[in-house]
GROMACS .gro file of C-alpha atoms in nm:
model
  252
    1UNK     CA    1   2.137   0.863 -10.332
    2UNK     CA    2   1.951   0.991 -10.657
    3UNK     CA    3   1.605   1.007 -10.465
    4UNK     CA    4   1.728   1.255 -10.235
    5UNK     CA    5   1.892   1.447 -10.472
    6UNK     CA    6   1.720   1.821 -10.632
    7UNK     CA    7   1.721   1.792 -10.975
    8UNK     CA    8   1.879   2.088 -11.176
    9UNK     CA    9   1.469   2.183 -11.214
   10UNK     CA   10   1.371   2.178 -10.875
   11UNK     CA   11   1.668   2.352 -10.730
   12UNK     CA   12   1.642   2.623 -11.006
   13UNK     CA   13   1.279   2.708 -10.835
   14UNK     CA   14   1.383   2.659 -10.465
   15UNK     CA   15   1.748   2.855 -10.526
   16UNK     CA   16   1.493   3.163 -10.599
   17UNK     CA   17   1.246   3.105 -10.320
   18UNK     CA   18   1.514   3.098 -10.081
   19UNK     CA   19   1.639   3.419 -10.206
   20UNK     CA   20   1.340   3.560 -10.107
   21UNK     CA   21   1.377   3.471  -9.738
   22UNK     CA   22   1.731   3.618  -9.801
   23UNK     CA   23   1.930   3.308  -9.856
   24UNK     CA   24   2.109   3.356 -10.141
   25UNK     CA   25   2.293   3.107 -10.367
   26UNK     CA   26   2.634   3.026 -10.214
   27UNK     CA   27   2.867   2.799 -10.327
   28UNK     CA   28   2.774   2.467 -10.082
   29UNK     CA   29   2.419   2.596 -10.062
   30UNK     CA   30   2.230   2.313 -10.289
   31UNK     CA   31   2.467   2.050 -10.125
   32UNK     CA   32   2.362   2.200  -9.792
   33UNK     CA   33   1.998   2.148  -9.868
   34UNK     CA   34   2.040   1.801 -10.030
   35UNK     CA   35   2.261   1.715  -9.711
   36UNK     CA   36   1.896   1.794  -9.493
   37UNK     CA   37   1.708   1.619  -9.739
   38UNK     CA   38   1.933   1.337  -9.729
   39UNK     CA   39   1.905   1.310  -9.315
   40UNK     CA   40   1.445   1.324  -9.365
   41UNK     CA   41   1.447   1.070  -9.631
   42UNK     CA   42   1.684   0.839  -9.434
   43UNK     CA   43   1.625   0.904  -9.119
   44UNK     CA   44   1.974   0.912  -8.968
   45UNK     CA   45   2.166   1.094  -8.701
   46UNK     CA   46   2.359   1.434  -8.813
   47UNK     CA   47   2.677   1.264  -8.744
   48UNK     CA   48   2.622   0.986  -9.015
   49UNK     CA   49   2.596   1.202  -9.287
   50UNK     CA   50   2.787   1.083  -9.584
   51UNK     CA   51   3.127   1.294  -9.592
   52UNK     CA   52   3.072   1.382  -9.976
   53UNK     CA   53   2.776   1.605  -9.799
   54UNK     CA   54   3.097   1.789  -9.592
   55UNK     CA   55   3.106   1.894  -9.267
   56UNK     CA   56   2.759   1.761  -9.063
   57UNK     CA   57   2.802   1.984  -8.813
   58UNK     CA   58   2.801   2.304  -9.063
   59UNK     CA   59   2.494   2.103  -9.175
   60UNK     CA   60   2.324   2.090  -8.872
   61UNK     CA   61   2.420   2.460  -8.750
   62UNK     CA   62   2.286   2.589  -9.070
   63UNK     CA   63   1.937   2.354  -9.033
   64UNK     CA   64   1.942   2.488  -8.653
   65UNK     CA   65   1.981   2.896  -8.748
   66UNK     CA   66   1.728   2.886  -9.035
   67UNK     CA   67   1.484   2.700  -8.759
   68UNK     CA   68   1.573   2.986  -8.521
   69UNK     CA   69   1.544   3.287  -8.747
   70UNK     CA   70   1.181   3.154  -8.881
   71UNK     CA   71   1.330   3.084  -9.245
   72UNK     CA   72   1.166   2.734  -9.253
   73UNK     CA   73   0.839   2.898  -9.202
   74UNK     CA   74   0.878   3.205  -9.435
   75UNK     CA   75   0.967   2.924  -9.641
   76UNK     CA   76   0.642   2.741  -9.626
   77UNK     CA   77   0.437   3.036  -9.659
   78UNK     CA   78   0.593   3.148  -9.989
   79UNK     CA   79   0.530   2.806 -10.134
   80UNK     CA   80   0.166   2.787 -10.030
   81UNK     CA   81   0.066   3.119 -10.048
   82UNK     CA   82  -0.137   2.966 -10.396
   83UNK     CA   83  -0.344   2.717 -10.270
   84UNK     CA   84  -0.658   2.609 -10.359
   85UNK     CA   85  -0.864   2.693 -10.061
   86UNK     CA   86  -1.226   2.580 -10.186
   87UNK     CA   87  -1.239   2.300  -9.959
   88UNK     CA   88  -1.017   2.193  -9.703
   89UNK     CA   89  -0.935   1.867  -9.537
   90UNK     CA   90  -0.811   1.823  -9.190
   91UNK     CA   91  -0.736   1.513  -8.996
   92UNK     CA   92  -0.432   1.371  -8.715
   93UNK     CA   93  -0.169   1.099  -8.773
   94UNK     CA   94   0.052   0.948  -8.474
   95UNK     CA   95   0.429   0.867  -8.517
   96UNK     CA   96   0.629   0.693  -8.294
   97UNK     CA   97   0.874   0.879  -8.116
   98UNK     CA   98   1.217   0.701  -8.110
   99UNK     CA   99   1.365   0.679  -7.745
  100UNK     CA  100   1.655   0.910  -7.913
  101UNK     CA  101   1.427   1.188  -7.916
  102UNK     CA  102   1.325   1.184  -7.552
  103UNK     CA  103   1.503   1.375  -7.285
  104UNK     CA  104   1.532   1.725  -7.437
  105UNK     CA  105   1.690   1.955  -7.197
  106UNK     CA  106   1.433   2.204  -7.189
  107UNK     CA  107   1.123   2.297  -6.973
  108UNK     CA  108   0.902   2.359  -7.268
  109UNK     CA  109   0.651   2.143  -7.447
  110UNK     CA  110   0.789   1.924  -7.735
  111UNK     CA  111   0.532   1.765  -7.815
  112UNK     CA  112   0.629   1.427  -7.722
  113UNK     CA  113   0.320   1.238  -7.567
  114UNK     CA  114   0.348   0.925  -7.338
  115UNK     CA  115   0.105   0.616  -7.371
  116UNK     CA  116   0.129   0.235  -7.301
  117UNK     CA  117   0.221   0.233  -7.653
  118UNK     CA  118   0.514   0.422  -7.584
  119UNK     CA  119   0.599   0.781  -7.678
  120UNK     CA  120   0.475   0.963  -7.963
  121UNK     CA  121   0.352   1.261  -8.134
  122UNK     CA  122   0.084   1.353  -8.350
  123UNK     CA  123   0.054   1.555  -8.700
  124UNK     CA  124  -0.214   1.736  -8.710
  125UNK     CA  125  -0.265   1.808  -9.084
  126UNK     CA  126  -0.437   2.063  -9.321
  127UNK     CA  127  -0.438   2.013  -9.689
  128UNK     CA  128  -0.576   2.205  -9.986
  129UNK     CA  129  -0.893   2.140 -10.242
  130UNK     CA  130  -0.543   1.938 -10.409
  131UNK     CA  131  -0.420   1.733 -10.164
  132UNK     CA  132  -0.150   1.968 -10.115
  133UNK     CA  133  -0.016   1.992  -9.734
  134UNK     CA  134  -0.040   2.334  -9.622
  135UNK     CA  135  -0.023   2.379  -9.257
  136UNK     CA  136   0.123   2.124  -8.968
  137UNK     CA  137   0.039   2.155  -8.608
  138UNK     CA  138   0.266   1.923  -8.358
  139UNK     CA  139   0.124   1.765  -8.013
  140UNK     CA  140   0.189   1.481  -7.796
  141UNK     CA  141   0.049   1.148  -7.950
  142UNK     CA  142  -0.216   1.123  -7.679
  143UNK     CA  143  -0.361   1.497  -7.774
  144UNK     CA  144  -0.711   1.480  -7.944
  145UNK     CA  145  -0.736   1.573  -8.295
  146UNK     CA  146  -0.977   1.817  -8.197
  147UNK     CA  147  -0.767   2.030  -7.969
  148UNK     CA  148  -0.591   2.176  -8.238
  149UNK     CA  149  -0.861   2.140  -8.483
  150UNK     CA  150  -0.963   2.579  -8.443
  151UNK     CA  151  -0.595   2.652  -8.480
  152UNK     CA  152  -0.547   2.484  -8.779
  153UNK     CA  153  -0.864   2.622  -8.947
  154UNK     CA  154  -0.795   3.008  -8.836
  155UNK     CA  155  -0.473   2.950  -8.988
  156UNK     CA  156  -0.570   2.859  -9.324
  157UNK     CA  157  -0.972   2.913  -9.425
  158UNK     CA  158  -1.004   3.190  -9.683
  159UNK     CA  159  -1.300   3.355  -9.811
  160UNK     CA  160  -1.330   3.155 -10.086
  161UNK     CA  161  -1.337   2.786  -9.844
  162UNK     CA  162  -1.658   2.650  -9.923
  163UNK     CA  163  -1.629   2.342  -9.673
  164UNK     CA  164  -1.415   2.168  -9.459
  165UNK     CA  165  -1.428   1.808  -9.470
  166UNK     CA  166  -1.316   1.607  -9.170
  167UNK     CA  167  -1.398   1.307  -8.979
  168UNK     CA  168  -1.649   1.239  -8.707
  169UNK     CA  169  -1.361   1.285  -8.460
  170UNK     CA  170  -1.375   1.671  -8.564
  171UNK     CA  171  -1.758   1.628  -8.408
  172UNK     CA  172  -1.788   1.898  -8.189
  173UNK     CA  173  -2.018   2.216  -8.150
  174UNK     CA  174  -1.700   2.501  -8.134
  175UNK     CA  175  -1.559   2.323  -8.443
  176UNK     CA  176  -1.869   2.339  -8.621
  177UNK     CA  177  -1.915   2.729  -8.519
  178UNK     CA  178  -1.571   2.778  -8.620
  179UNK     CA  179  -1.659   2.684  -8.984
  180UNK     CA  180  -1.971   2.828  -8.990
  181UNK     CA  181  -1.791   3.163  -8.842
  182UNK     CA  182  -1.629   3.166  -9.182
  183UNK     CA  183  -1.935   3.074  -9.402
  184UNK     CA  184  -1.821   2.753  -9.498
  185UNK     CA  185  -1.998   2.414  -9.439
  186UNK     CA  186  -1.868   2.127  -9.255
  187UNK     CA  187  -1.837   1.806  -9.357
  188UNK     CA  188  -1.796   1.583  -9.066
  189UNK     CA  189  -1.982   1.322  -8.957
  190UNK     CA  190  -2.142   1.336  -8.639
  191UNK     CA  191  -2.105   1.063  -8.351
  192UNK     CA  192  -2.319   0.772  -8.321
  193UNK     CA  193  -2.430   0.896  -7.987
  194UNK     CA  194  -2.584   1.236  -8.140
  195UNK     CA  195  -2.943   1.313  -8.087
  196UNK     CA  196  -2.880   1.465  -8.522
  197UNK     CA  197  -2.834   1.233  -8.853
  198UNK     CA  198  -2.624   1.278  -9.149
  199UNK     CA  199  -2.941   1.321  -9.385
  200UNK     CA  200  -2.768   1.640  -9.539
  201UNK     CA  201  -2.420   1.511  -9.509
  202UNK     CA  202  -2.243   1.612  -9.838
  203UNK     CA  203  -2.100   1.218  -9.869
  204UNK     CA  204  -1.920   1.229 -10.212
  205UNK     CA  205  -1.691   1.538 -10.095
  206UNK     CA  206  -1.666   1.319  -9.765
  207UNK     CA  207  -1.544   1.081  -9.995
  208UNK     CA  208  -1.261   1.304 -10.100
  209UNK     CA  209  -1.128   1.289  -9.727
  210UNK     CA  210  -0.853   1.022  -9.904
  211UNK     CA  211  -0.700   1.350 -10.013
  212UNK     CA  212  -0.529   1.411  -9.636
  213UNK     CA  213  -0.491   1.057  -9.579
  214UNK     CA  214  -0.268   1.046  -9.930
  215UNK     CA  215  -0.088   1.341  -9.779
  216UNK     CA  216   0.039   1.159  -9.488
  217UNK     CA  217   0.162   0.858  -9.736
  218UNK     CA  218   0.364   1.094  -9.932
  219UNK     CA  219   0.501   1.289  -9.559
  220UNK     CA  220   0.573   0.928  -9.411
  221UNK     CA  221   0.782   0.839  -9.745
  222UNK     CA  222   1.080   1.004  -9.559
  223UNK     CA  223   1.150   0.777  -9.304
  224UNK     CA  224   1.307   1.043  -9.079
  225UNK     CA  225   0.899   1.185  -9.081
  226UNK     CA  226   0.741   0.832  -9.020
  227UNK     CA  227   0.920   0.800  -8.695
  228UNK     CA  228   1.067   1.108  -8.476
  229UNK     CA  229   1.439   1.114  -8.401
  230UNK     CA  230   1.437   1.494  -8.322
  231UNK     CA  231   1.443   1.617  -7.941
  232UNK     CA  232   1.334   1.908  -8.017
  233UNK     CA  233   0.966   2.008  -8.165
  234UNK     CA  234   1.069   2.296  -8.365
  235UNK     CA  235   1.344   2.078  -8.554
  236UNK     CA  236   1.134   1.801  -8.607
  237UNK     CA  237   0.879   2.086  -8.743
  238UNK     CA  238   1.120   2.243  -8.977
  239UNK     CA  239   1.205   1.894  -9.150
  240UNK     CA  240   0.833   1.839  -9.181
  241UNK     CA  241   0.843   2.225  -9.393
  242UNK     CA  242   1.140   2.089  -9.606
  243UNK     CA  243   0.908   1.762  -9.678
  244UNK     CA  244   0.606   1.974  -9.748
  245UNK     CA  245   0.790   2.208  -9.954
  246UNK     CA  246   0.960   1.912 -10.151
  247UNK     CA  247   0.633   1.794 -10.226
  248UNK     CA  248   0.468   2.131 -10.376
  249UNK     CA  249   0.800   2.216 -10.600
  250UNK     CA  250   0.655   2.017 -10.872
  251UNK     CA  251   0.365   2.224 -10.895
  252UNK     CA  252   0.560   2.546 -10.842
   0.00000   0.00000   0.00000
């Protein structure tokens, strides 16, 4: 259980950014935290929390109010608010959507596409000059990366992005105005079909692109990322912050 476990270090830096947000260090707060943790990295129902984690439905209610109050994204936004926005990667990753995550009783969108695959959804994935993840968009699996590719970028260029670097999937004229709205280049390759050529194609930062794709490696570690158990989309969201944000505390 030692790999889902905070170290003294890293709770000592995420005890104080969650007093920030206004959760303050209570006595089962760090075994609270570890208990989420514990549920990503395995992948397991709420219910089958070990018992030396306590009660998993105080678990789960606490997960649940910190998703509804927008703590989990307060959260993310404090830890990122640093990043190193001279070039930015972008690119989508599906997961398979476990039938236990189908069926939500709700009439809104949970981003749970349906294919002859199955059902899935997709991450849709920003990361920093650093391969750092710093914004996630959710859609159904069968969503085009594009779709979502202006929302992510509006989210997260700066005035100091020089480029963003994505593949020729990303080939598109409002994407390209997007980034050029901002005065940064793009890097993406256009489509074999296009009238244009790559001549002036910056290829070695192209090259760098293995930045987003080591991203999703280190997201899809945690087992309950790699596949989706959650039924809802902002739950399955919110353990995707507590990933993200258990990636960056080393660099905190």
């Amino acid at each position: 259980m030692a790999r889902t476990k905070l170290t003294d270090e890293y709770w000592h830096k995420l005890s104080n950014i969650l007093r920030q947000i206004n959760i303050y260090n209570k006595p089962n707060l760090r075994r609270t935290v570890e208990a989420m943790l514990y549920r990503i990295r395995v992948g397991c129902p709420w219910r089958d929390l070990p018992p030396c984690f306590g009660n998993w439905s105080s678990v789960y209610h606490q997960y649940r109010y910190w998703r509804k109050t927008g703590k989990w994204q307060k959260l993310m936004a404090i830890v990122t608010v640093d990043y190193d926005s001279e070039w930015l990667f972008i690119d989508g990753s599906v997961v398979k959507a476990h039938q236990h995550s189908t069926g939500a009783a709700s009439c809104r969108d949970e981003a749970i596409g349906r294919s002859m695959a199955g059902h899935s959804s997709k991450l849709n994935l920003v990361v920093d000059a650093c391969g750092n993840p710093i914004h996630v968009e959710l859609t159904g699996g069968q969503v085009h990366d594009s779709k979502v590719a202006n929302t992510l970028m509006k989210s997260t260029i700066k005035k100091q992005t020089q480029a963003v670097v994505a593949d020729r999937g990303y080939d598109s004229s409002d994407i390209r105005a997007c980034v050029f709205k901002h005065c940064a280049e793009s890097v993406i390759p256009v489509k074999s079909n296009s009238k244009s050529n790559n001549d002036t194609l910056d290829w070695y930062l192209y090259r760098c692109r293995h930045l987003v794709e080591n991203a999703f490696a280190r997201l899809k570690h945690f087992r309950g990322i790699a596949t989706r158990y959650d039924k809802l989309k902002d739950s399955y969201g919110a353990a995707i912050i507590l990933t993200c944000v258990f990636i960056w505390l080393p660099l905190i």
